[in-house]
Coordinates of C-alpha atoms (C1' of nucleotides) in Angstrom, one line a residue:
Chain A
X1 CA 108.6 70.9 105.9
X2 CA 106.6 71.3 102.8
X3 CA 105.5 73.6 100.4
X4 CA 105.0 76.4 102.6
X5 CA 108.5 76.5 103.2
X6 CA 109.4 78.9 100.2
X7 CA 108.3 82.5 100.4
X8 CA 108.1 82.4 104.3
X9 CA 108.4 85.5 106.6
X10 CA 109.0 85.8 110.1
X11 CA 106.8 88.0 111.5
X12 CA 109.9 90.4 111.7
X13 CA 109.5 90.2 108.0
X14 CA 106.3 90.6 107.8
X15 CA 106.5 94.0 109.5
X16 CA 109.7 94.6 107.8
X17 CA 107.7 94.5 104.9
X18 CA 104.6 96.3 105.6
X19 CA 105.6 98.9 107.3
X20 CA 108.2 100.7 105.2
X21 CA 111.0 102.6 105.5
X22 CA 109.0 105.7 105.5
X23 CA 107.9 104.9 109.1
X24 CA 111.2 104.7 110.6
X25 CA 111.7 107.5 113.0
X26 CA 115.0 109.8 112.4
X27 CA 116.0 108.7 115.6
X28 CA 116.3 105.2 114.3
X29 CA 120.1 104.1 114.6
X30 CA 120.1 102.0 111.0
X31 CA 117.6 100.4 108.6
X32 CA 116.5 97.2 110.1
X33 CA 118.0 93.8 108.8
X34 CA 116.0 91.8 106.0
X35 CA 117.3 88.8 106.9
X36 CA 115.9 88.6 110.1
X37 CA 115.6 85.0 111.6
X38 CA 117.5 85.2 114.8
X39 CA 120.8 84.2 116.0
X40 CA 122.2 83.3 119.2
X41 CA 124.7 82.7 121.5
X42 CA 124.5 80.7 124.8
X43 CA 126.6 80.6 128.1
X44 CA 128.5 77.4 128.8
X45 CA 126.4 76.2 131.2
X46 CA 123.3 76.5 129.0
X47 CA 121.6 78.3 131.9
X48 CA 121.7 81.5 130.5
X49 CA 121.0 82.6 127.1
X50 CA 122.2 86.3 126.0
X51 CA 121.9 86.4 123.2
X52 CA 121.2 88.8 119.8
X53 CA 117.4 88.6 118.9
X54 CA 115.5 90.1 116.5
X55 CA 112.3 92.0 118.4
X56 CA 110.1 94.1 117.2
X57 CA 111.1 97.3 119.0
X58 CA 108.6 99.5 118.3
X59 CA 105.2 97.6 117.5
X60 CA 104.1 101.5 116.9
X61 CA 106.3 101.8 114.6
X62 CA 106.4 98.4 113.1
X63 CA 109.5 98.2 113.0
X64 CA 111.8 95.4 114.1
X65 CA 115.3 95.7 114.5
X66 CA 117.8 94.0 116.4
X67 CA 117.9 94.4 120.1
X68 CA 120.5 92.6 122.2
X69 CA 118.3 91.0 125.2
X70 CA 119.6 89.4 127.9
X71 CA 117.4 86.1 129.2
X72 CA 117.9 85.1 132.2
X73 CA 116.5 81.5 132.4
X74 CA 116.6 81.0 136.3
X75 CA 114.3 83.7 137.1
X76 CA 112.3 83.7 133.7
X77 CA 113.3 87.5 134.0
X78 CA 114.4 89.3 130.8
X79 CA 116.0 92.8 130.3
X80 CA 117.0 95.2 127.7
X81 CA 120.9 96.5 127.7
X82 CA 120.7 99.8 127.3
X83 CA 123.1 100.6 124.2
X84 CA 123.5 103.7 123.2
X85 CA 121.1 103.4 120.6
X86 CA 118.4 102.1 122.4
X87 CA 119.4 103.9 125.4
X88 CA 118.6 107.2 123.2
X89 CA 115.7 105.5 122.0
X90 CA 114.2 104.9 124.5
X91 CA 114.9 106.2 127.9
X92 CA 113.7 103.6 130.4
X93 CA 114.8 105.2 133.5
X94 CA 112.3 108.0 132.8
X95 CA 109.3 105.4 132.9
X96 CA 109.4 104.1 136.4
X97 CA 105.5 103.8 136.4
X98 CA 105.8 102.0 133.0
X99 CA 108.1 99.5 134.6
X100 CA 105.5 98.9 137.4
X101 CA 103.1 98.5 135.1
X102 CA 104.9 96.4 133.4
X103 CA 105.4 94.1 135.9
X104 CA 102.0 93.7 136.6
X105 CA 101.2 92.5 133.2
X106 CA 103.8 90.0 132.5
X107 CA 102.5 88.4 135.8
X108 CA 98.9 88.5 134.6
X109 CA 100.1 87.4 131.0
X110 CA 102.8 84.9 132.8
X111 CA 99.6 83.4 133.9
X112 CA 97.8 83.4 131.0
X113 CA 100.8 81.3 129.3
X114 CA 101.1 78.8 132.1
X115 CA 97.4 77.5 132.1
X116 CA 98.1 74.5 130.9
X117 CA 100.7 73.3 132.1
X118 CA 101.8 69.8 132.8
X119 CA 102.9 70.0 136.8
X120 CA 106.3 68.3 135.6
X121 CA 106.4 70.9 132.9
X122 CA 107.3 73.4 135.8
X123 CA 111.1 73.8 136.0
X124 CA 112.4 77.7 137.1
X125 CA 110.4 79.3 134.5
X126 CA 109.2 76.5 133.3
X127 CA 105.7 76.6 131.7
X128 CA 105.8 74.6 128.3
X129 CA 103.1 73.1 126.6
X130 CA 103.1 69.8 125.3
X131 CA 101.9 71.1 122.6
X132 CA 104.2 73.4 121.8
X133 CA 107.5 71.3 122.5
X134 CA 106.8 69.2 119.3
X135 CA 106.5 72.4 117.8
X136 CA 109.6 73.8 119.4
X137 CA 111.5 70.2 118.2
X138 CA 110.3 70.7 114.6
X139 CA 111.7 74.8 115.3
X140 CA 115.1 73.5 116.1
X141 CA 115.4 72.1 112.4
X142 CA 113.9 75.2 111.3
X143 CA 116.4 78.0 113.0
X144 CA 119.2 75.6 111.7
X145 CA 118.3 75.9 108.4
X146 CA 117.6 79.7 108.6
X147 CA 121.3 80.2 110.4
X148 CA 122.4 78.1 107.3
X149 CA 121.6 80.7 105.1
X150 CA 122.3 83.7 107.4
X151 CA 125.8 84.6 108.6
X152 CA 126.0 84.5 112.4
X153 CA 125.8 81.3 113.7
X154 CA 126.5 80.9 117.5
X155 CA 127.2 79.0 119.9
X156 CA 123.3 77.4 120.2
X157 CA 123.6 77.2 116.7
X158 CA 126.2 74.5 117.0
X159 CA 124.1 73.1 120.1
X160 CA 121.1 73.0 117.6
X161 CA 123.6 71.2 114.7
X162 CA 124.2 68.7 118.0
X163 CA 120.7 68.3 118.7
X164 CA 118.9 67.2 115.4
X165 CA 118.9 64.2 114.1
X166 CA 121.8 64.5 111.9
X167 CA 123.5 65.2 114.9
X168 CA 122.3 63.4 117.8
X169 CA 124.3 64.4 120.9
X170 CA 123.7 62.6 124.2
X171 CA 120.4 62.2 125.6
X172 CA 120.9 64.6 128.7
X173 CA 122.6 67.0 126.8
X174 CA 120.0 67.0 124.2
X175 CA 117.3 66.9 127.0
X176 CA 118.5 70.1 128.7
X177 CA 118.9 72.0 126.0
X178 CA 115.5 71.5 124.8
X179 CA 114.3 72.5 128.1
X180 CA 117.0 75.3 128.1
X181 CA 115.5 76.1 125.1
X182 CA 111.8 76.0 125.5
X183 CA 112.4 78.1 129.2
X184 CA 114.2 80.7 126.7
X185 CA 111.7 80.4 124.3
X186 CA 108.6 81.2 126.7
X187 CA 110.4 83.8 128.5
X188 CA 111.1 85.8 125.4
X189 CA 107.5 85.4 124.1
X190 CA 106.2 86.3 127.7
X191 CA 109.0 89.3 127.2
X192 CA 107.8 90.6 123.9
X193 CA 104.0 90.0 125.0
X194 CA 104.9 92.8 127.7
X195 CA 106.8 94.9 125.5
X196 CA 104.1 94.7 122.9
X197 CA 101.9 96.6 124.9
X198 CA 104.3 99.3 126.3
X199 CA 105.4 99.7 123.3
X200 CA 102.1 100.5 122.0
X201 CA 102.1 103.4 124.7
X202 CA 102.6 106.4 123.3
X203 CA 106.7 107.2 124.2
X204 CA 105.7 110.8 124.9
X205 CA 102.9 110.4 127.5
X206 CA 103.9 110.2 131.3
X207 CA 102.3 107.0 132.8
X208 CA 99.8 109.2 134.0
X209 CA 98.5 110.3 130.8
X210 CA 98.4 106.6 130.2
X211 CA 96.4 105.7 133.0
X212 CA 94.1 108.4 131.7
X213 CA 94.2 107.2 127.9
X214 CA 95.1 103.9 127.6
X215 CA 92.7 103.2 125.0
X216 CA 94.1 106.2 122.7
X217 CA 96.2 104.7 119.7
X218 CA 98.9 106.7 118.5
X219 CA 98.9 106.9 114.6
X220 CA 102.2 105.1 114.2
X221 CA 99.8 102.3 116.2
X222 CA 96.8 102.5 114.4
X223 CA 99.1 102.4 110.7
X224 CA 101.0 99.5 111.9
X225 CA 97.7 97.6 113.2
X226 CA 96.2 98.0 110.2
X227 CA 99.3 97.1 107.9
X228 CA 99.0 93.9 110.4
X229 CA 95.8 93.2 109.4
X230 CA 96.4 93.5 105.8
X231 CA 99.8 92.5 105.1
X232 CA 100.1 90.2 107.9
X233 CA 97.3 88.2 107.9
X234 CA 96.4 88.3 104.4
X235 CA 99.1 88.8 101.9
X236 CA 102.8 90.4 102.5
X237 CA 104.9 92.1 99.8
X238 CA 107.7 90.3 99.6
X239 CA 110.9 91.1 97.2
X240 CA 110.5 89.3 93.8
X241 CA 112.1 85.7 94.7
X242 CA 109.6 82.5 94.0
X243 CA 107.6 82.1 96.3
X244 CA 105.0 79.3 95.1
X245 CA 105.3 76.0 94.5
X246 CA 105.5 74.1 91.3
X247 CA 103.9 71.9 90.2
X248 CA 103.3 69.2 92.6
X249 CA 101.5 65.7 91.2
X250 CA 100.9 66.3 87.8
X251 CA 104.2 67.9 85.7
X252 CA 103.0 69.5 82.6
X253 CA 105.6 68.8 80.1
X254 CA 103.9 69.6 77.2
X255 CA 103.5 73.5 77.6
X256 CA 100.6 73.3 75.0
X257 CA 98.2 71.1 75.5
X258 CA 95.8 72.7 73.5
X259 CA 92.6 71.3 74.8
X260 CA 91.9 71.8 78.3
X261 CA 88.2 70.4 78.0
X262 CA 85.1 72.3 79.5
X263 CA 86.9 73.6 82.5
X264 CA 88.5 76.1 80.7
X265 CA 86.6 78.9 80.3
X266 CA 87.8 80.6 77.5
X267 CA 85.4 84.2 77.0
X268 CA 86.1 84.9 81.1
X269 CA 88.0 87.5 82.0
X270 CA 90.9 86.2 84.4
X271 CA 90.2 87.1 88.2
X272 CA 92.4 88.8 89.7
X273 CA 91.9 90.2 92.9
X274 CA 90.8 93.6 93.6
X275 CA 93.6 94.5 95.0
X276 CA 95.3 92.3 97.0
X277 CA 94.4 93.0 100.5
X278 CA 91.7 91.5 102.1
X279 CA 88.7 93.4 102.9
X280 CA 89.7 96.1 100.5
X281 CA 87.0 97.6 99.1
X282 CA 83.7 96.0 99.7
X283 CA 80.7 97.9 100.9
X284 CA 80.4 94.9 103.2
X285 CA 84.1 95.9 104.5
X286 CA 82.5 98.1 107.0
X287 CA 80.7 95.4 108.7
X288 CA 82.9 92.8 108.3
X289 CA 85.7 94.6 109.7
X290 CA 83.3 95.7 112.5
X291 CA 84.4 92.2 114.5
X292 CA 87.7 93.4 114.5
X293 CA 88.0 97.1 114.6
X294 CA 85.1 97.8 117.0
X295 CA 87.0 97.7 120.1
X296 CA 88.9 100.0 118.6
X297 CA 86.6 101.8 117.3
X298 CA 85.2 102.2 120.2
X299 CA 87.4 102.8 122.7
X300 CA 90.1 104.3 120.6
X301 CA 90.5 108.1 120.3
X302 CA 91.3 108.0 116.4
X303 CA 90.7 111.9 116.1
X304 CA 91.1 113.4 112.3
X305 CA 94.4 114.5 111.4
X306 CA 97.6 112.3 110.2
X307 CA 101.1 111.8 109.3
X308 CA 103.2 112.6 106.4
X309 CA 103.7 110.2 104.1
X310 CA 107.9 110.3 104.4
X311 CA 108.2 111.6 108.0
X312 CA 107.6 110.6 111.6
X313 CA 104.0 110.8 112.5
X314 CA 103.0 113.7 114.6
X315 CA 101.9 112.4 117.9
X316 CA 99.5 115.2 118.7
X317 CA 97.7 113.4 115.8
X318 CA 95.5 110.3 115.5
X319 CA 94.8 108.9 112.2
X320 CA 91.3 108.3 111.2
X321 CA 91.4 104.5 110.5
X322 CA 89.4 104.8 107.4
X323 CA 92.3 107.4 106.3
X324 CA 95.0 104.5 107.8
X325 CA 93.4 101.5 105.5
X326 CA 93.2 103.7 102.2
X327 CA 96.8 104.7 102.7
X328 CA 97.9 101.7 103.4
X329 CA 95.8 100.1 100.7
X330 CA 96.9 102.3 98.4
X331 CA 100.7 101.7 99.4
X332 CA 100.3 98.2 98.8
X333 CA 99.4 98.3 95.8
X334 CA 101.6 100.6 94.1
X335 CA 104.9 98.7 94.8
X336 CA 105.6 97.8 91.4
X337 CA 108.8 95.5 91.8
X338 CA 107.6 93.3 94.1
X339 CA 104.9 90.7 93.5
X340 CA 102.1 90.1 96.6
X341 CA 102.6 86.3 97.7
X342 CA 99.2 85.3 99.6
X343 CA 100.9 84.6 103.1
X344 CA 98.6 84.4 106.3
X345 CA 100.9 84.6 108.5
X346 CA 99.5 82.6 110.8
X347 CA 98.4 79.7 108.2
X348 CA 102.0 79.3 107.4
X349 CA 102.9 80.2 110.7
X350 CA 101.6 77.5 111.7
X351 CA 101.3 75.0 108.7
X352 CA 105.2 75.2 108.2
X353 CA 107.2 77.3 109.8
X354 CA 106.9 76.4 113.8
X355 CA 109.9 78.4 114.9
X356 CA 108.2 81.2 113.4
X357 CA 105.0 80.0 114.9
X358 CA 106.3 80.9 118.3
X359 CA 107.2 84.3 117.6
X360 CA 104.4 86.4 119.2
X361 CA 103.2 87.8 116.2
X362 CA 101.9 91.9 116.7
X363 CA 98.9 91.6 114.5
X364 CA 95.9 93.6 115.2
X365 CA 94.8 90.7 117.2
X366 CA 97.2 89.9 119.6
X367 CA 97.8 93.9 120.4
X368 CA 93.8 93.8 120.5
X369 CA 93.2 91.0 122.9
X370 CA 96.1 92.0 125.2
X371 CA 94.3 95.2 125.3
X372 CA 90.8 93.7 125.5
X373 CA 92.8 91.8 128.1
X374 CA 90.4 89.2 127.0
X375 CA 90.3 86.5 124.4
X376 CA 87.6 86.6 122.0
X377 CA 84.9 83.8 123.2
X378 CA 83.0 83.2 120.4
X379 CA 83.8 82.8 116.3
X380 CA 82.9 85.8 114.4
X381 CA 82.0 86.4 110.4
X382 CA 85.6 87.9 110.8
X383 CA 86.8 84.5 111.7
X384 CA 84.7 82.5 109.4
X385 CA 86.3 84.4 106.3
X386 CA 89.7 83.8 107.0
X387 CA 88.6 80.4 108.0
X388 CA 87.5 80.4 104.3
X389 CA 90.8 81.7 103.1
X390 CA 92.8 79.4 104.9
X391 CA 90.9 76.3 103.0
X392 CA 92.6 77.7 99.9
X393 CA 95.8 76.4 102.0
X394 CA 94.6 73.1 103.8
X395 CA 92.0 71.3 103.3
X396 CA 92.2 69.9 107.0
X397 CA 93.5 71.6 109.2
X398 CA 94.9 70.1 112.7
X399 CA 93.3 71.2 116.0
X400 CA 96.7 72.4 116.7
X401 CA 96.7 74.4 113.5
X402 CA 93.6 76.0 114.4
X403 CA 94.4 77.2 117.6
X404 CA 97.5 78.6 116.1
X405 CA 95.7 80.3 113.0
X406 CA 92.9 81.6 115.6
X407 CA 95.1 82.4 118.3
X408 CA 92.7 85.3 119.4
X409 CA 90.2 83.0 120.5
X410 CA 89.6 81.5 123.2
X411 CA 89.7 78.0 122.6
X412 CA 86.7 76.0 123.8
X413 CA 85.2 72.2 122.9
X414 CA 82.5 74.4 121.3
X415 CA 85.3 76.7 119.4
X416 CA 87.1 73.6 118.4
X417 CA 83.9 71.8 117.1
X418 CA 82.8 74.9 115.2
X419 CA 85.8 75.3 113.5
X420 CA 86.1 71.9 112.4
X421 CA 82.6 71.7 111.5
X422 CA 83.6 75.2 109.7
X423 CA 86.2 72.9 107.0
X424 CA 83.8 70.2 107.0
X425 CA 81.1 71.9 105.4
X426 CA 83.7 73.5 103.5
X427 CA 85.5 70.4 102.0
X428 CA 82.0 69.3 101.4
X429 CA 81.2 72.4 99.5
X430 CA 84.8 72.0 97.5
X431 CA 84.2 67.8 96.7
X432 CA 81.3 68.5 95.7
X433 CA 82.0 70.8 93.5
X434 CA 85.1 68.5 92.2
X435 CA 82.4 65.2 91.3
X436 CA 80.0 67.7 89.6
X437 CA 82.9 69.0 87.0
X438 CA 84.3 65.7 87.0
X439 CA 80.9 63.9 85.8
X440 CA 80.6 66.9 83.4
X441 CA 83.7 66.3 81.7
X442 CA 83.0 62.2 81.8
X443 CA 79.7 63.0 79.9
X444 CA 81.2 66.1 77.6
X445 CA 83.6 62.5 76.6
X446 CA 86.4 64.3 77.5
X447 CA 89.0 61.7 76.1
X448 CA 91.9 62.3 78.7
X449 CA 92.6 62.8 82.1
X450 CA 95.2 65.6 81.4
X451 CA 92.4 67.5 80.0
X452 CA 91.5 68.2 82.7
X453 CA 93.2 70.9 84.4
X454 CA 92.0 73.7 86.4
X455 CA 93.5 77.1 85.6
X456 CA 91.9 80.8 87.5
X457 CA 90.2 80.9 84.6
X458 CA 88.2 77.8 84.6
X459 CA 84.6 77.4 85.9
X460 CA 85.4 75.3 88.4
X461 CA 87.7 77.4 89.8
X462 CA 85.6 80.5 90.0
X463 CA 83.0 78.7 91.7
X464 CA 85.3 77.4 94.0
X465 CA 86.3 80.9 94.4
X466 CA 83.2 82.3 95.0
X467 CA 83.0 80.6 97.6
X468 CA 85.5 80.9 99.6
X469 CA 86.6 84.1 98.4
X470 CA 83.6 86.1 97.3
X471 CA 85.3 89.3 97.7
X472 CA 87.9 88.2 95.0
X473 CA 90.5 90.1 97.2
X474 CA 92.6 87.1 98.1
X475 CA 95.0 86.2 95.0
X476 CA 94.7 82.2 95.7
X477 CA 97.6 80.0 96.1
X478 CA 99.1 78.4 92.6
X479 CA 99.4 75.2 94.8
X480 CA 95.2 75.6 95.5
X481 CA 95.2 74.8 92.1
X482 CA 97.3 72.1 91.7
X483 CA 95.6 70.5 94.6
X484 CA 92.3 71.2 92.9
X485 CA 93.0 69.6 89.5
X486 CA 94.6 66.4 91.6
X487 CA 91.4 66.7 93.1
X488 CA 89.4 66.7 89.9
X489 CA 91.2 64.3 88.3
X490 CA 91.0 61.7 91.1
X491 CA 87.4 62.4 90.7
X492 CA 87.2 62.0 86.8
X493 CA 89.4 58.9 87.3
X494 CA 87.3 57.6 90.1
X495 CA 84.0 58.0 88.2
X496 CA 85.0 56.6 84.6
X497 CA 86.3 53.6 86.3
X498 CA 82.8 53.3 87.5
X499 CA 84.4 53.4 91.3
X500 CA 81.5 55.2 92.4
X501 CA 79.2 52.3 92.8
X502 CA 81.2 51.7 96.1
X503 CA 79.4 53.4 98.3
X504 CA 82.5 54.6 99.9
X505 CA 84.4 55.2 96.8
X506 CA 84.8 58.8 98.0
X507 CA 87.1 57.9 100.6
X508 CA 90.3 57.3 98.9
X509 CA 90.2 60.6 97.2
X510 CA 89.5 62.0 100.7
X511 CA 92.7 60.4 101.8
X512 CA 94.8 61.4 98.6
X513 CA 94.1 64.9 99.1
X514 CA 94.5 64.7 103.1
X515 CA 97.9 63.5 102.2
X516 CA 98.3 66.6 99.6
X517 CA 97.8 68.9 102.3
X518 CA 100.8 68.2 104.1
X519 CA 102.9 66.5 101.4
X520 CA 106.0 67.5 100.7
X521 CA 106.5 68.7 96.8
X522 CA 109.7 67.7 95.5
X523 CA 111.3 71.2 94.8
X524 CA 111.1 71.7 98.6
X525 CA 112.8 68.4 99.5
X526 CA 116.2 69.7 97.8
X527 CA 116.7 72.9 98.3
X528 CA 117.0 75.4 101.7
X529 CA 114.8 78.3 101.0
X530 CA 115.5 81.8 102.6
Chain B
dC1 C1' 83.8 57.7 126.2
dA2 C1' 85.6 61.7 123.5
dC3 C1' 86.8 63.2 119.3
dG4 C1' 86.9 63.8 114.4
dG5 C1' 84.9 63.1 110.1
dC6 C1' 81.3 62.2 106.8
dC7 C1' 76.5 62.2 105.4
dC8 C1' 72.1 64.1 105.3
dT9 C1' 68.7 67.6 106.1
dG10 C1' 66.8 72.1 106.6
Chain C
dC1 C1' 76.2 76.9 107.5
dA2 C1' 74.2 74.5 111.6
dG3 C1' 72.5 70.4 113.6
dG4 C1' 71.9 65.6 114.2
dG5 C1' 73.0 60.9 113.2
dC6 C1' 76.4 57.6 112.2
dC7 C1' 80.8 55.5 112.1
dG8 C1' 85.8 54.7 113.0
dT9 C1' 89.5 55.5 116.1
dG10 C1' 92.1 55.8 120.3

DNA sequence: CACGGCCCTG
DNA sequence: CAGGGCCGTG
């Protein structure tokens, strides 16, 4: 765990928090949870899991709200009690053909999920990847520290307490629950996969208009899609706790330290973003956003028309999407008590928060691929900025966080190369950068090292920024910061002990900051967040 | 040998 | 930013 940790969202959150209560339908038993993290209870013989999960119900509606699902973890097979709530909700008996349907995609997607799968990895529903059972160890720690701070811990719960370190059970028991786990864990994302999409079916059409439109997005959809790309993938409102972490290497203890040498740049005007969506409001936006809105553009019937801003969407309406992103911009921007917290989902996702990783996340890209029915086979300018914008979070990124943060793509040698070729060129760019300012300030005879700090306002920060954020439309990390002036400062250090005759003097600050990425600050070692 | 990372060049 | 070369690692 590091400094991630603090401000994290599940992706229940996420759409908890982007889509607003103004999009829940009147229909709608209650307000959604805020705490949702997902608790469970599990039969006595571990084989079944029914338990109380937190889906995302309606990814039309972006809403998520608790839905009691029942796994079965012998057939793999999952189904939906129908309460009276969700039984009003939505009627499944009327949707036969859906349910048809529906079974015909979770097999295709079922096989989607078990391409890579170890042949002893096959157990009943068993499809796990390797890769993912780390993960899903790591998860285990994660959920137990969320059901700390939530107030229904079941059953599992106590199995998790039993099956983390601090609580080693037996071997076998630990074993099968694991797998017990993992089964559940696939099944549900296999599950909410399936639902994504029908869910994404307009609830008014007969599965024949579906056939006939199943490229139409309902406005509810297209809103939610686009509050996904914004607020899921770039920045989330979040309510006004701490979210960023302190300072990590260097504590500033005296607040004024008036000289902060030639880094400080003292006649620019602070940067702040835009606003603090990505994309917002470059001319560029159109083009940019063309990698991921074509499809949609193109196939999807976004007729002129729209929703009220407080009621339920008209469904004999589409939104324009250009109408969707100002509104949504525009509703972003003027929450007033809460402050935007820079969280790509799917950085943290998968930097820190692994449980949350395996949540299927409903941004536009997962709903688009499934659609496309196709991953995305190359890398895209789309791809290559939030590559950018993820820097500002690690500076080297795993192959297993990559996959994770560009989950939409299909993941190739050549992918894999590109995108690590991608950070190389940008760490290049960034220690570059770091030995310029730090021989500048060497020759300006800047007389200390805690000089030398790098604030939003400094140059070296605005070129940094211009580079990897050119838009200004991402508010940057506090911890990019930190991580930069380390940076710097290793640099100055390096240089005006005249370590830079070594011709491989640059390594050690290479490994310093490797370990930064996924060091643990100490505000985050002694406290739960959540 | 594959892979990842750095360096250099264009 | 891509491509190629080089090197270290497993």
């Amino acid at each position: 765990m590091s400094f991630w940790s603090k401000g994290m969202c599940s992706s229940s959150d996420v759409c908890l928090a982007g889509c607003t209560a103004e999009h829940l339908p009147p229909s709608h038993p209650d307000p959604p949870p805020s705490n949702l993290g997902g608790f469970y209870t599990s039969h006595k013989d571990g084989k079944n899991i029914k338990g109380l999960i937190h889906r995302i119900e309606n990814t039309a509606l972006g809403l998520s709200c608790s839905v009691p699902v029942e796994y079965n973890l012998s057939t793999g097979s999952t189904r939906t009690p129908l309460s009276p709530a969700f039984s009003s909700h939505y009627d499944w008996s009327l949707n036969s053909g859906r349910q048809a349907k529906r079974a015909r995609v979770e097999n295709i997607i079922k096989g989607i999920t078990c391409t890579d799968v170890a042949p002893n990895q096959h157990e009943e529903t068993g499809c796990v990847r390797e890769g993912e059972e780390r993960v899903e160890v790591s998860a285990l720690h994660q959920r137990h520290s969320c059901s700390e701070s939530e107030s229904s811990p079941g059953k599992i719960h106590q199995e998790w307490k039993k099956a983390t370190p601090g609580h080693l059970g037996s071997k076998p028991d630990r074993a099968k629950l694991m797998a017990d786990i993992l089964k559940y864990e696939l099944t549900r994302a296999v599950s909410r996969s399936v639902d994504s999409i029908f869910k994404s079916m307009p609830l008014v059409q007969t599965p024949t208009e579906m056939e006939n439109s199943e490229t139409t997005l309902p406005p509810h959809l297209a809103e939610c899609m686009e509050d996904k790309l914004r607020c899921g993938t770039a920045e989330v409102l979040l309510p006004d706790v701490q979210t960023e972490a302190l300072s990590l290497v260097v504590q500033k203890p005296e607040l004024e330290r008036p000289r902060n040498f030639i880094l400080q740049s003292t006649s620019a005007a602070p940067l702040t973003p835009k606003s603090p969506i990505f994309f917002s409001s470059e001319p560029e936006q159109a083009s940019e956003q063309d990698n991921i809105t074509h499809h949609r553009r193109h196939s999807f019937k976004c007729l002129p028309g729209g929703c009220s801003e407080g009621g339920e969407p008209r469904l004999d309406t589409y939104w324009n999407l250009v109408k969707v992103k100002s509104k949504v911009t525009s509703r972003c921007v003027r929450s007033p008590h809460t402050h935007t917290v820079p969280v790509d989902q799917v950085i943290l996702e998968s930097l820190q928060l692994p449980h949350v990783k395996l949540e299927p996340d409903y941004t536009h890209e997962s709903v688009d691929f499934f659609l496309n029915g196709v991953f995305q086979e190359c890398l895209t300018t789309n791809h290559l900025k939030k590559a950018k914008l993820m820097f500002f979070y690690t500076r080297y990124p795993s192959s297993v966080v990559l996959r994770m943060c560009f989950h939409d793509v299909q993941f190739t040698r050549c992918i894999t190369s590109q995108l690590i070729k991608w950070f190389s060129n940008f760490r290049e760019f960034y220690y570059i950068q770091m030995e310029k300012f730090a021989r500048s300030a060497l020759l300006e005879g800047a007389p200390d090292v805690r000089d030398l700090t790098v604030s939003r306002e400094s140059e070296l920060f605005r070129s940094l920024n211009m580079h990897y954020n050119k838009a200004n439309d991402f508010q940057v990390p506090d911890r990019f910061l930190e991580v930069a002036e380390v940076t710097l400062r290793e640099f100055y250090i390096a240089i005006s002990m005249g370590k830079d005759r070594d011709p491989s003097w640059k390594k050690t600050i290479y490994k310093v900051i490797c370990k930064l990425d996924s060091d643990v600050p100490p505000e985050f070692k002694s406290h739960h967040f959540g």
